[in-house]
Coordinates of C-alpha atoms and ligand atoms in Angstrom, one line a residue:
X1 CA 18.9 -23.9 -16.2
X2 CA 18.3 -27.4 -14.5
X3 CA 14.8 -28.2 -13.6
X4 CA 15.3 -29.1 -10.2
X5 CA 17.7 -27.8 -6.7
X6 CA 19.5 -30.5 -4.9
X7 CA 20.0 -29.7 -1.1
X8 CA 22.5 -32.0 0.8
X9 CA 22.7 -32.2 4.7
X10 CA 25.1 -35.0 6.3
X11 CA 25.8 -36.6 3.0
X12 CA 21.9 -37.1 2.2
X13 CA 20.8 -35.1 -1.0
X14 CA 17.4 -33.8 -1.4
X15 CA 16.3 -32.8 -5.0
X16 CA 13.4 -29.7 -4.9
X17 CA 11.5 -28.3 -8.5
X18 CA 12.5 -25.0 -9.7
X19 CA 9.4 -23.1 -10.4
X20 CA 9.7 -20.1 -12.7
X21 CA 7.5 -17.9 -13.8
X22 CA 6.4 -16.2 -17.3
X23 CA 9.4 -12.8 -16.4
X24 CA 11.7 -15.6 -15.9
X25 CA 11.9 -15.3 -12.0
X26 CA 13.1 -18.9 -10.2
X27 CA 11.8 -20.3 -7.1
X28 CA 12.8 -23.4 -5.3
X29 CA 10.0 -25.3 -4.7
X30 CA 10.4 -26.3 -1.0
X31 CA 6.8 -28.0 -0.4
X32 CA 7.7 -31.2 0.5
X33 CA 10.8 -29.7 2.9
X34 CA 9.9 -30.5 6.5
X35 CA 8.6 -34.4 5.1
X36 CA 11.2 -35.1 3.0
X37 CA 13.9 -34.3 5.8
X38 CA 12.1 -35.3 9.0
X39 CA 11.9 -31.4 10.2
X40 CA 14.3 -29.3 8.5
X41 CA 12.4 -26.0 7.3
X42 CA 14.2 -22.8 6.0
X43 CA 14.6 -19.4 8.3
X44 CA 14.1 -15.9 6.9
X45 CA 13.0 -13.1 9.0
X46 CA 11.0 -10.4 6.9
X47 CA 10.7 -13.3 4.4
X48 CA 13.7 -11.6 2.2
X49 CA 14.3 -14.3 0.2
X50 CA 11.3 -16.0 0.6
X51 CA 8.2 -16.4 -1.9
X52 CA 4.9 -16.9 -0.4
X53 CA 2.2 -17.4 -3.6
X54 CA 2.8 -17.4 -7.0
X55 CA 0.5 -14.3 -8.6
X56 CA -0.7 -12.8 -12.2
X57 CA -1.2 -9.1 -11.0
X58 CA 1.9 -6.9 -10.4
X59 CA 5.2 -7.8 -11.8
X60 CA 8.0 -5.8 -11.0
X61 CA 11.9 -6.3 -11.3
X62 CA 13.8 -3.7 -8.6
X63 CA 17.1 -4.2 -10.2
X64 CA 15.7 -2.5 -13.4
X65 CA 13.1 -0.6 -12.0
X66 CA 9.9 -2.1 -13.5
X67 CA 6.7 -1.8 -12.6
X68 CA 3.4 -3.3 -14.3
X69 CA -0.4 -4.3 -13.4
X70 CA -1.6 -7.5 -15.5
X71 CA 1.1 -6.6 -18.4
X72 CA 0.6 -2.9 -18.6
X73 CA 3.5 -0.5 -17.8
X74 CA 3.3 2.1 -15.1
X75 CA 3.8 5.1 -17.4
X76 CA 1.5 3.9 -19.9
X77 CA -1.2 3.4 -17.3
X78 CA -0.3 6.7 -15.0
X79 CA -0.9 8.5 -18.1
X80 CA -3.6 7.1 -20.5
X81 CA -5.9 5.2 -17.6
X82 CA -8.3 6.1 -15.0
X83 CA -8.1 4.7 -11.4
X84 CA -11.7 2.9 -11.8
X85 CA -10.1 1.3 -15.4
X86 CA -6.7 0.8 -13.1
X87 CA -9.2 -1.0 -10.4
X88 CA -11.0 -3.1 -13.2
X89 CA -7.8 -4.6 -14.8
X90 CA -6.2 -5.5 -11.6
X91 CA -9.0 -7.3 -10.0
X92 CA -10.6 -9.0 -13.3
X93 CA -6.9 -9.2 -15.2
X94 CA -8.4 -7.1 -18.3
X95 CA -8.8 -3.5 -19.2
X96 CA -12.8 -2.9 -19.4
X97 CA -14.4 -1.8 -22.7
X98 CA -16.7 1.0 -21.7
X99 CA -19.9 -0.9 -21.6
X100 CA -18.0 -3.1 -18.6
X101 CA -16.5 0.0 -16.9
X102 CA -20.2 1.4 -17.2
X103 CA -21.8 -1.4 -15.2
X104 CA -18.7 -1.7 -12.7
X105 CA -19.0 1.7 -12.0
X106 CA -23.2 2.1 -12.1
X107 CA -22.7 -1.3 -9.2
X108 CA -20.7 0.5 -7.2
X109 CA -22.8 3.6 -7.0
X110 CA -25.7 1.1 -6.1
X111 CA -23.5 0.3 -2.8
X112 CA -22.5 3.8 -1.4
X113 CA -24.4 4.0 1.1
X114 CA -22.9 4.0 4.5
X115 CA -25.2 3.0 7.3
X116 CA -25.6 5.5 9.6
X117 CA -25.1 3.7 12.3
X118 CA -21.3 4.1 11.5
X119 CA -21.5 7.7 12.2
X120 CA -22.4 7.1 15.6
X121 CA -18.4 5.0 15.6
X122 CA -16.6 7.9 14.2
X123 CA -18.4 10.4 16.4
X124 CA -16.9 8.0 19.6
X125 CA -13.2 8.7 18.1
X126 CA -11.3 12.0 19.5
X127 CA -10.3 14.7 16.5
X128 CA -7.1 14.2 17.8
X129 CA -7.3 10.5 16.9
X130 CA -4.7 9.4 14.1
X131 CA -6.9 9.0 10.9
X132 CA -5.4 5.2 9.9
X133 CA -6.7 4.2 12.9
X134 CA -10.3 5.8 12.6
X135 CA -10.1 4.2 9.0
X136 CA -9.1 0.6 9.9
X137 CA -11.8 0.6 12.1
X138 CA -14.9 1.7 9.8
X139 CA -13.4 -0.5 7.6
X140 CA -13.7 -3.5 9.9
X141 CA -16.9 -1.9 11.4
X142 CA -18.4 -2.6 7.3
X143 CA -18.3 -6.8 8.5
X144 CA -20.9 -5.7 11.3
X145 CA -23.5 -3.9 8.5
X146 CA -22.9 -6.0 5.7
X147 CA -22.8 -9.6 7.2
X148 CA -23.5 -11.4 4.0
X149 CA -20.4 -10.1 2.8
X150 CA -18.3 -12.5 5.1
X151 CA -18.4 -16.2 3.9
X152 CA -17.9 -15.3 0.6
X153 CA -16.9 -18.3 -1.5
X154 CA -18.5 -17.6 -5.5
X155 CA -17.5 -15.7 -7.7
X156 CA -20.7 -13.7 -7.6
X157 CA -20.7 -13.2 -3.8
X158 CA -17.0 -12.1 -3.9
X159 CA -17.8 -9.2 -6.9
X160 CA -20.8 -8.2 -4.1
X161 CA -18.3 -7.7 -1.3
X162 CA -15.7 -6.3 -3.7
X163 CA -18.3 -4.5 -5.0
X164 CA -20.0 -3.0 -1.5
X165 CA -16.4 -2.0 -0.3
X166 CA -15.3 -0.4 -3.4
X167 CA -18.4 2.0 -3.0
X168 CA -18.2 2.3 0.8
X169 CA -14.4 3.3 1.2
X170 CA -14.1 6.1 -0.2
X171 CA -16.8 6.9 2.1
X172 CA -14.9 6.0 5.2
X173 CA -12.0 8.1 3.5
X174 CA -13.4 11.0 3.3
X175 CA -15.5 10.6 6.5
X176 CA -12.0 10.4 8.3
X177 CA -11.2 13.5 6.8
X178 CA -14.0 15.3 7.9
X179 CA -13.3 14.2 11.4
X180 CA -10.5 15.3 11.7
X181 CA -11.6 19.3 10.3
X182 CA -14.5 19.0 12.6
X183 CA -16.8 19.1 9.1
X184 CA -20.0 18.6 8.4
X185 CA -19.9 15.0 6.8
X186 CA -20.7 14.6 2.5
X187 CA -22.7 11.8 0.9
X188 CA -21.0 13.1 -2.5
X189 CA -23.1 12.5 -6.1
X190 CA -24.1 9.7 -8.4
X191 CA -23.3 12.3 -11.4
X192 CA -19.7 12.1 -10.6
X193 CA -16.7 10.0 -12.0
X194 CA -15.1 7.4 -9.1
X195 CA -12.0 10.4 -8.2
X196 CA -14.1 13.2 -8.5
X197 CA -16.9 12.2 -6.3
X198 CA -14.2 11.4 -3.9
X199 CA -12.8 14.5 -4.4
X200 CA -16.4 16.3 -3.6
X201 CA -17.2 13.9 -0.3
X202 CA -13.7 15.8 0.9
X203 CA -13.5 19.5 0.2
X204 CA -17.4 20.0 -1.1
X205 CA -18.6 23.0 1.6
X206 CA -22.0 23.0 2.4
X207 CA -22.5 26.6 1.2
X208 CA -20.9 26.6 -2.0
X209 CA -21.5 24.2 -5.3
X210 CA -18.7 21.6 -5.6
X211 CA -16.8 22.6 -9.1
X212 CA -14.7 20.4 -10.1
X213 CA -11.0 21.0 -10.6
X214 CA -9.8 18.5 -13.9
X215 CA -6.2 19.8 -12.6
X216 CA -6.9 18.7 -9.2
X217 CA -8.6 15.3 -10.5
X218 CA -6.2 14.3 -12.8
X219 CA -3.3 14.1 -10.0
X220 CA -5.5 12.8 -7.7
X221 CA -6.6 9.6 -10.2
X222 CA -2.6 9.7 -11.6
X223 CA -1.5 9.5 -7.8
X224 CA -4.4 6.5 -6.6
X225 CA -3.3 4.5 -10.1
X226 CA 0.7 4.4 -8.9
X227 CA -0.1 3.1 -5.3
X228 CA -2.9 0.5 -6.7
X229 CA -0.7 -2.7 -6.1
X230 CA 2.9 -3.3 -5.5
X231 CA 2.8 -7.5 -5.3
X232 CA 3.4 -8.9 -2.1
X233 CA 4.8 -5.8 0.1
X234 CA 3.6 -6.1 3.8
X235 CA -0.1 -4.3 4.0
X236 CA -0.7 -6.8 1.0
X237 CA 0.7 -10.0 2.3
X238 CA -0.6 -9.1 5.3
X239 CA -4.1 -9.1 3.7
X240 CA -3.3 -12.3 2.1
X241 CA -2.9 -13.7 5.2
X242 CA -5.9 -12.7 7.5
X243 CA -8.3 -14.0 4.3
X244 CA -6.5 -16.9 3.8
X245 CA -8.2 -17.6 7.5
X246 CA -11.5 -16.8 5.5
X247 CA -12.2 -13.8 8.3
X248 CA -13.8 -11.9 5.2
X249 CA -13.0 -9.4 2.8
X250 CA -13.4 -6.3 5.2
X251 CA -11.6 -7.5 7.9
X252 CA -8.7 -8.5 5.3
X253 CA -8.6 -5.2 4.4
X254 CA -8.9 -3.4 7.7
X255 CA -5.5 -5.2 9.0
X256 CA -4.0 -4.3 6.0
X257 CA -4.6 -1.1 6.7
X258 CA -3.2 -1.3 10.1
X259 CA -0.1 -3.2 8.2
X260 CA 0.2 0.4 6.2
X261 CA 0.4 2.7 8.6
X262 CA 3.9 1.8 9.7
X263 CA 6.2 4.7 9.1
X264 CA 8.9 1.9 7.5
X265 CA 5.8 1.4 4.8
X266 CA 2.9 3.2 3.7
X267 CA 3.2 5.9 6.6
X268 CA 7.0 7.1 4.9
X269 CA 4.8 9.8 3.2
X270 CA 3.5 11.2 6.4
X271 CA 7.1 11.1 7.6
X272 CA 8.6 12.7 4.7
X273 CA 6.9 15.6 4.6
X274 CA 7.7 16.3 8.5
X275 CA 11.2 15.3 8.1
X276 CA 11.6 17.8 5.1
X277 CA 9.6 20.6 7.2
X278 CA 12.3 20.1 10.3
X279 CA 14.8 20.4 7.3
X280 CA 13.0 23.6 6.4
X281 CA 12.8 24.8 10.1
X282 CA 16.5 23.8 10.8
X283 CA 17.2 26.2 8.1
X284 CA 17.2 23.7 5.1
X285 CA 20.4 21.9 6.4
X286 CA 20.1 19.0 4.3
X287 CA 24.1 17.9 5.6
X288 CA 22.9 17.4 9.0
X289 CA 20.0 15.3 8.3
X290 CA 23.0 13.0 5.9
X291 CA 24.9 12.4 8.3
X292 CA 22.1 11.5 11.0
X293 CA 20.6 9.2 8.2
X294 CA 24.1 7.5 7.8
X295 CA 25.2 7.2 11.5
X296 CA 24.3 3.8 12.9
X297 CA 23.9 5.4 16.8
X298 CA 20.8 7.7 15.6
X299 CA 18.0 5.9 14.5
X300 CA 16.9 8.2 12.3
X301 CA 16.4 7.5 8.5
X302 CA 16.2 9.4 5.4
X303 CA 12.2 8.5 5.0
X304 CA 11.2 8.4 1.2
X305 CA 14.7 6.4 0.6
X306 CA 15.1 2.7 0.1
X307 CA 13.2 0.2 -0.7
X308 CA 13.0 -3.7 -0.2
X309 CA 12.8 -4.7 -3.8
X310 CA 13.9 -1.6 -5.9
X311 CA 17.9 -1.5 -6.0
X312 CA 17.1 1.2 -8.7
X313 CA 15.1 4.4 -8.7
X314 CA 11.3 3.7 -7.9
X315 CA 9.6 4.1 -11.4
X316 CA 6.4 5.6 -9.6
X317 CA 9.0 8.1 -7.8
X318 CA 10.0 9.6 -11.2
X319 CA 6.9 9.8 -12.4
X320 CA 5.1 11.4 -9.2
X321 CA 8.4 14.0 -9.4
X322 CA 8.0 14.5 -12.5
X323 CA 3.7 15.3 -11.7
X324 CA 4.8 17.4 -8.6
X325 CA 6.5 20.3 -10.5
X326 CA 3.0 20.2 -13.1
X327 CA 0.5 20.1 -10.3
X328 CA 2.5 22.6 -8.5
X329 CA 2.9 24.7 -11.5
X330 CA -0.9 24.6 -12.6
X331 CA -2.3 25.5 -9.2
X332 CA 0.7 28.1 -8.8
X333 CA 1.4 26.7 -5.5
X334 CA 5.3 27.2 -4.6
X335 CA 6.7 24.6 -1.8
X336 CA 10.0 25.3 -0.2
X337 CA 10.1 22.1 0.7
X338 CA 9.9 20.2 -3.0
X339 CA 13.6 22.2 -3.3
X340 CA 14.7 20.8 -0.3
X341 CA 13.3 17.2 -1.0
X342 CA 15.1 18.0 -4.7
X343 CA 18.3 19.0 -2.9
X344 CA 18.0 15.8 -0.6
X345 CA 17.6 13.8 -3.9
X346 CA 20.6 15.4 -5.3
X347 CA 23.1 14.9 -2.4
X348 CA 21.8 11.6 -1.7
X349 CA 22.6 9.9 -5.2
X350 CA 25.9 11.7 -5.3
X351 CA 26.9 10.5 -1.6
X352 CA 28.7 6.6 -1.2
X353 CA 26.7 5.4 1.5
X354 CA 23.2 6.1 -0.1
X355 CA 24.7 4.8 -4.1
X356 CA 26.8 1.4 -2.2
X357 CA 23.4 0.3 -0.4
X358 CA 21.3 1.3 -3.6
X359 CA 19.1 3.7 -1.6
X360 CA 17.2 5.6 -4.4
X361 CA 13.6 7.7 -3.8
X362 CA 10.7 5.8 -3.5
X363 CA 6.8 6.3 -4.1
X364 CA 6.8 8.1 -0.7
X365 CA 9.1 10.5 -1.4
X366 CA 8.0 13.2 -3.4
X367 CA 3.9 12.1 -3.1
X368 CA 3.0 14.0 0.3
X369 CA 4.0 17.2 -1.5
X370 CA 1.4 16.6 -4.2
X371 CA -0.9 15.5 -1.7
X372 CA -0.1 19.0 0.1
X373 CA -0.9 21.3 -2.7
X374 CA -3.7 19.3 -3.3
X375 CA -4.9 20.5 0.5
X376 CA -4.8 17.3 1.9
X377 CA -3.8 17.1 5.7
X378 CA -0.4 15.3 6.3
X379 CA -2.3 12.6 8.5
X380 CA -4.3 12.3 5.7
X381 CA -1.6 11.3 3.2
X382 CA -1.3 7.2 4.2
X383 CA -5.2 7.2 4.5
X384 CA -4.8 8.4 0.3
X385 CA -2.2 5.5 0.0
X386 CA -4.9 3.4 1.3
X387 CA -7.3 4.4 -0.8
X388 CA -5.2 3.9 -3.5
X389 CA -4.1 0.3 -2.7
X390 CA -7.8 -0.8 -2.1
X391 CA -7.6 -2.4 -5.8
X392 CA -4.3 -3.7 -5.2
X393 CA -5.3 -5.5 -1.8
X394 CA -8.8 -6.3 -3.2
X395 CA -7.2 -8.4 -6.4
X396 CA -4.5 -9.9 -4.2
X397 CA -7.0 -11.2 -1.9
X398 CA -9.7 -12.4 -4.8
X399 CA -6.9 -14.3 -6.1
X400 CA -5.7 -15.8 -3.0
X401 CA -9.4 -17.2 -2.5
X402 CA -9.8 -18.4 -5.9
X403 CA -6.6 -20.5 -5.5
X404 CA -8.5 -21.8 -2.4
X405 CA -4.8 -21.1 -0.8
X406 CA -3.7 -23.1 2.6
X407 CA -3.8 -21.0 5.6
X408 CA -0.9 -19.1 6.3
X409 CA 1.2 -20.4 9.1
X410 CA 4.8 -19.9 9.2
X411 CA 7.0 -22.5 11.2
X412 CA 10.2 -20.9 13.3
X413 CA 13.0 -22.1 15.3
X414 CA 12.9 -22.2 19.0
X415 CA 15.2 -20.7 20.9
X416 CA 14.0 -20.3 24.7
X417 CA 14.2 -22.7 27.5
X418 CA 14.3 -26.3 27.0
X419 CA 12.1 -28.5 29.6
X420 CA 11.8 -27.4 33.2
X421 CA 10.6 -28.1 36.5
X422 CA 7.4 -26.2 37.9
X423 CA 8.5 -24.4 41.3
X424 CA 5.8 -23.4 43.2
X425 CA 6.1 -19.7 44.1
X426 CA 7.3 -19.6 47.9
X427 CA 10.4 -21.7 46.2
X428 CA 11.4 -18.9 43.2
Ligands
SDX1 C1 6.7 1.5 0.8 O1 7.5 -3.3 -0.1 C2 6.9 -2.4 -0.9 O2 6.6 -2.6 -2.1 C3 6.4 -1.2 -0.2 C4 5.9 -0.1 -1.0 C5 4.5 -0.4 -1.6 O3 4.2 0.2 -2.6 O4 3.8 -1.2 -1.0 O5 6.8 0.2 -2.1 C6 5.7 1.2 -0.2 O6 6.6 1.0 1.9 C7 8.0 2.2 0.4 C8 9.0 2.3 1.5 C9 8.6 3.4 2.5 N1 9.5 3.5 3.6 C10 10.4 4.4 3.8 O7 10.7 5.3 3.0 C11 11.2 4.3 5.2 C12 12.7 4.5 5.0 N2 13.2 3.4 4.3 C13 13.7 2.3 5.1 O8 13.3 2.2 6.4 C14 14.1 1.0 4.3 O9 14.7 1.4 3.2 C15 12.9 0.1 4.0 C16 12.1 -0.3 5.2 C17 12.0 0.7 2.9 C18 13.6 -1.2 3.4 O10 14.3 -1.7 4.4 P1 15.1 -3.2 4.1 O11 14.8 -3.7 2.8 O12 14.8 -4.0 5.3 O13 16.6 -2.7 4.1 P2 17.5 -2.6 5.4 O14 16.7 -2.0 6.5 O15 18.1 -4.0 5.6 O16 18.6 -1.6 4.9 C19 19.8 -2.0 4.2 C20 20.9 -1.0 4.6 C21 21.0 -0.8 6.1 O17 22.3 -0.3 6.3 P3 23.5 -1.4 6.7 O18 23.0 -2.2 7.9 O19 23.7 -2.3 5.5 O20 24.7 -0.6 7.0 O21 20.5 0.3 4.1 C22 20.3 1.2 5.2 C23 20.1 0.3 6.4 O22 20.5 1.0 7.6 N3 19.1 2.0 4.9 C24 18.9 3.3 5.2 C25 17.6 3.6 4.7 N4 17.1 2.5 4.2 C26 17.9 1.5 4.3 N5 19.7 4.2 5.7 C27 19.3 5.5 5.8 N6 18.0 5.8 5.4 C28 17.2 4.9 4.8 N7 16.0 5.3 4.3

């Protein structure tokens, strides 16, 4: 392939670098664009075509359906790694012998505490307030506790904001839960591993000794490893994008959050689970919620299908079905609606207008019923996605600093009026 992309506009050619990368992905260069024409830029709404940083953490090729953190596959990492060894490698680009896993996870414990102060925030919400919301607030609230965590520019201060939030969100997680059930809150225990103590600040009832459930666990850390990172999807850019204006690592986050909760993104796996119980209610007529999904007048859509970058099935998708029917077996939990989402599944990949557009199952599609027979509220389920993307958005971000990366600031093309009079407002 030539080194180099030649761009001609009225008979004047412009000569850009190909950049490609180590998985054989090409990018045009376009850098020196706007100078080298006098103005020209490109135009790509939702940045479809459009690369914004080049990155070492998650590769993944939607046409074949891959998905790795720093190298590793998916499958090996869903099923031989823990979340905290998941965390490690994606922010630090290595998996951690055990003495470094050790002191990563004996830092963190050193940070969980959660100024109390912030209770006195969650108590202003109402239960009936959307947890995402309550979340992306605590999580901004952390800038106001832990100022030194802001201005962050060495190596050691970021590992101590990194560091203060990896203790501190699950925290906030669970806290949100508790909200929202009206419970009393849980400061959880140093003696527990990263997922089980998260685990215990949850369910643990104040009159009964937390046991922990290694059934419970394991899907828990397997589920928290497959939405870790996912490269530059939208809650991540857009965390890429508020710290690239150096607001801080908590308020990076916090918007990402916000970014998440979209039902188009991270909030599909709330919307799955209600679309597939008015399935259930409707009497499991999975034809009638086809043919809404296909007809261009209803704005409905099949949520848990489609995906940006995967034109092929969602490799987290098959694994997380694949986990649903184990964790659901194990606990003896039966769910109508994993049949229906199965039956969906079917139909779907059998029906023209799902196989021409490539619309396969994505993570969001079978997680919220994993989530359910784990007892986790359904407003609950894109708060778990957030916990599980902490790592993701938390390596993103380091690496964005450490590249010292420009501001982001998109150009555009304008559109509205050109130059006008004022009139003065007895005269409009
Ligand atoms: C996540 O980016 C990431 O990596 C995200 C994520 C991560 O880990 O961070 O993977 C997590 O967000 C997964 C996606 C969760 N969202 C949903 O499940 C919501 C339902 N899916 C869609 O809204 C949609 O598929 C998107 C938003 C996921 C992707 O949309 P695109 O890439 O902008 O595609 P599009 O809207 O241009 O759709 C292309 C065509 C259109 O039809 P035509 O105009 O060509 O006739 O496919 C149709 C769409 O109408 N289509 C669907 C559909 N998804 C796309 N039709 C029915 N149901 C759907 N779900």
């Amino acid at each position: 392939m030539a080194d180099h992309a030649i761009l001609s506009i009225d008979g004047k050619s412009y000569e850009f670098p190909l950049v490609t990368g180590t998985e054989n992905e090409t990018a045009i260069d376009i850098a020196t664009l706007r100078g080298v024409t006098g103005g020209i830029t490109t135009l790509d709404p939702g940045y479809k075509n459009t690369g914004s940083c080049e990155s070492a953490i998650t590769f993944l090729n939607g046409e074949e359906g891959i998905l790795r953190y720093r190298g590793y596959a998916i499958e090996d990492l869903a099923e031989k790694a823990s979340f905290l060894e998941v965390t490690y490698l994606l922010i630090f680009g290595e998996l951690p012998t055990q003495q470094q896993l050790d002191k990563f996870h004996q830092d963190i414990k050193e940070e969980s505490h959660v100024d109390e102060d912030i209770k006195k925030i969650l108590d202003g919400f109402p239960k009936s307030a959307h947890p995402m919301g309550v979340l992306a607030s605590l999580t901004s609230a952390l800038t106001a506790f832990n100022p030194g965590a802001v201005n962050v520019d060495s190596e050691e201060e970021m590992y101590n904001a990194m560091v203060k939030l990896l203790a501190k969100f699950p925290v906030l997680v669970a806290w949100t839960m508790r909200k929202k059930k009206s419970q009393p809150l849980d400061y959880g225990s140093d003696n527990l591993g990263y997922v089980e103590n998260l685990h215990k600040m949850m369910f643990a009832r104040a009159s009964k000794d937390y046991e922990v459930d290694p059934v419970i666990i394991d899907a828990l850390d397997k589920l928290l490893i497959l939405h870790a990172d996912h490269e530059q999807n939208c809650s991540t850019s857009t965390v890429r994008i508020v710290g690239s204006s150096q607001a801080g690592l908590f308020a990076s986050i916090s918007a990402g959050i916000s970014a998440l909760w979209g039902p188009l993104h991270g909030g599909a796996n709330q919307a799955v689970i209600e679309m597939l119980e008015g399935i259930k209610q409707d009497g499991g007529d999975t034809k009638k919620y086809m043919a809404k999904a296909k007809d261009k007048e209803d704005p409905f859509r099949l949520m848990g299908f489609g995906h940006r970058v995967y034109k092929n099935f969602d490799p987290r998708a098959k694994i997380i079905k694949k986990s649903a029917d184990e964790v659901l077996e194990k606990l003896g939990v039966q769910d109508q609606v994993l049949d229906i989402a199965k039956g969906l599944e079917k139909e779907a990949l059998e029906d023209d207008y799902f196989v021409k557009r490539k619309l396969y199952p994505n993570v969001d599609f079978y997680s919220g019923i994993i989530y359910r027979a784990l007892g986790i509220p359904v407003e609950m389920f894109t708060v778990m996605f957030a916990m599980g993307r902490v790592p993701g958005w938390i390596a993103q971000w380091r690496e964005m600093r450490l590249k010292k990366e420009p501001i982001g600031r998109p150009r555009q093309v304008y559109v509205g009026e050109t130059l006008r009079a004022f009139k003065d407002i007895k005269q409009r």
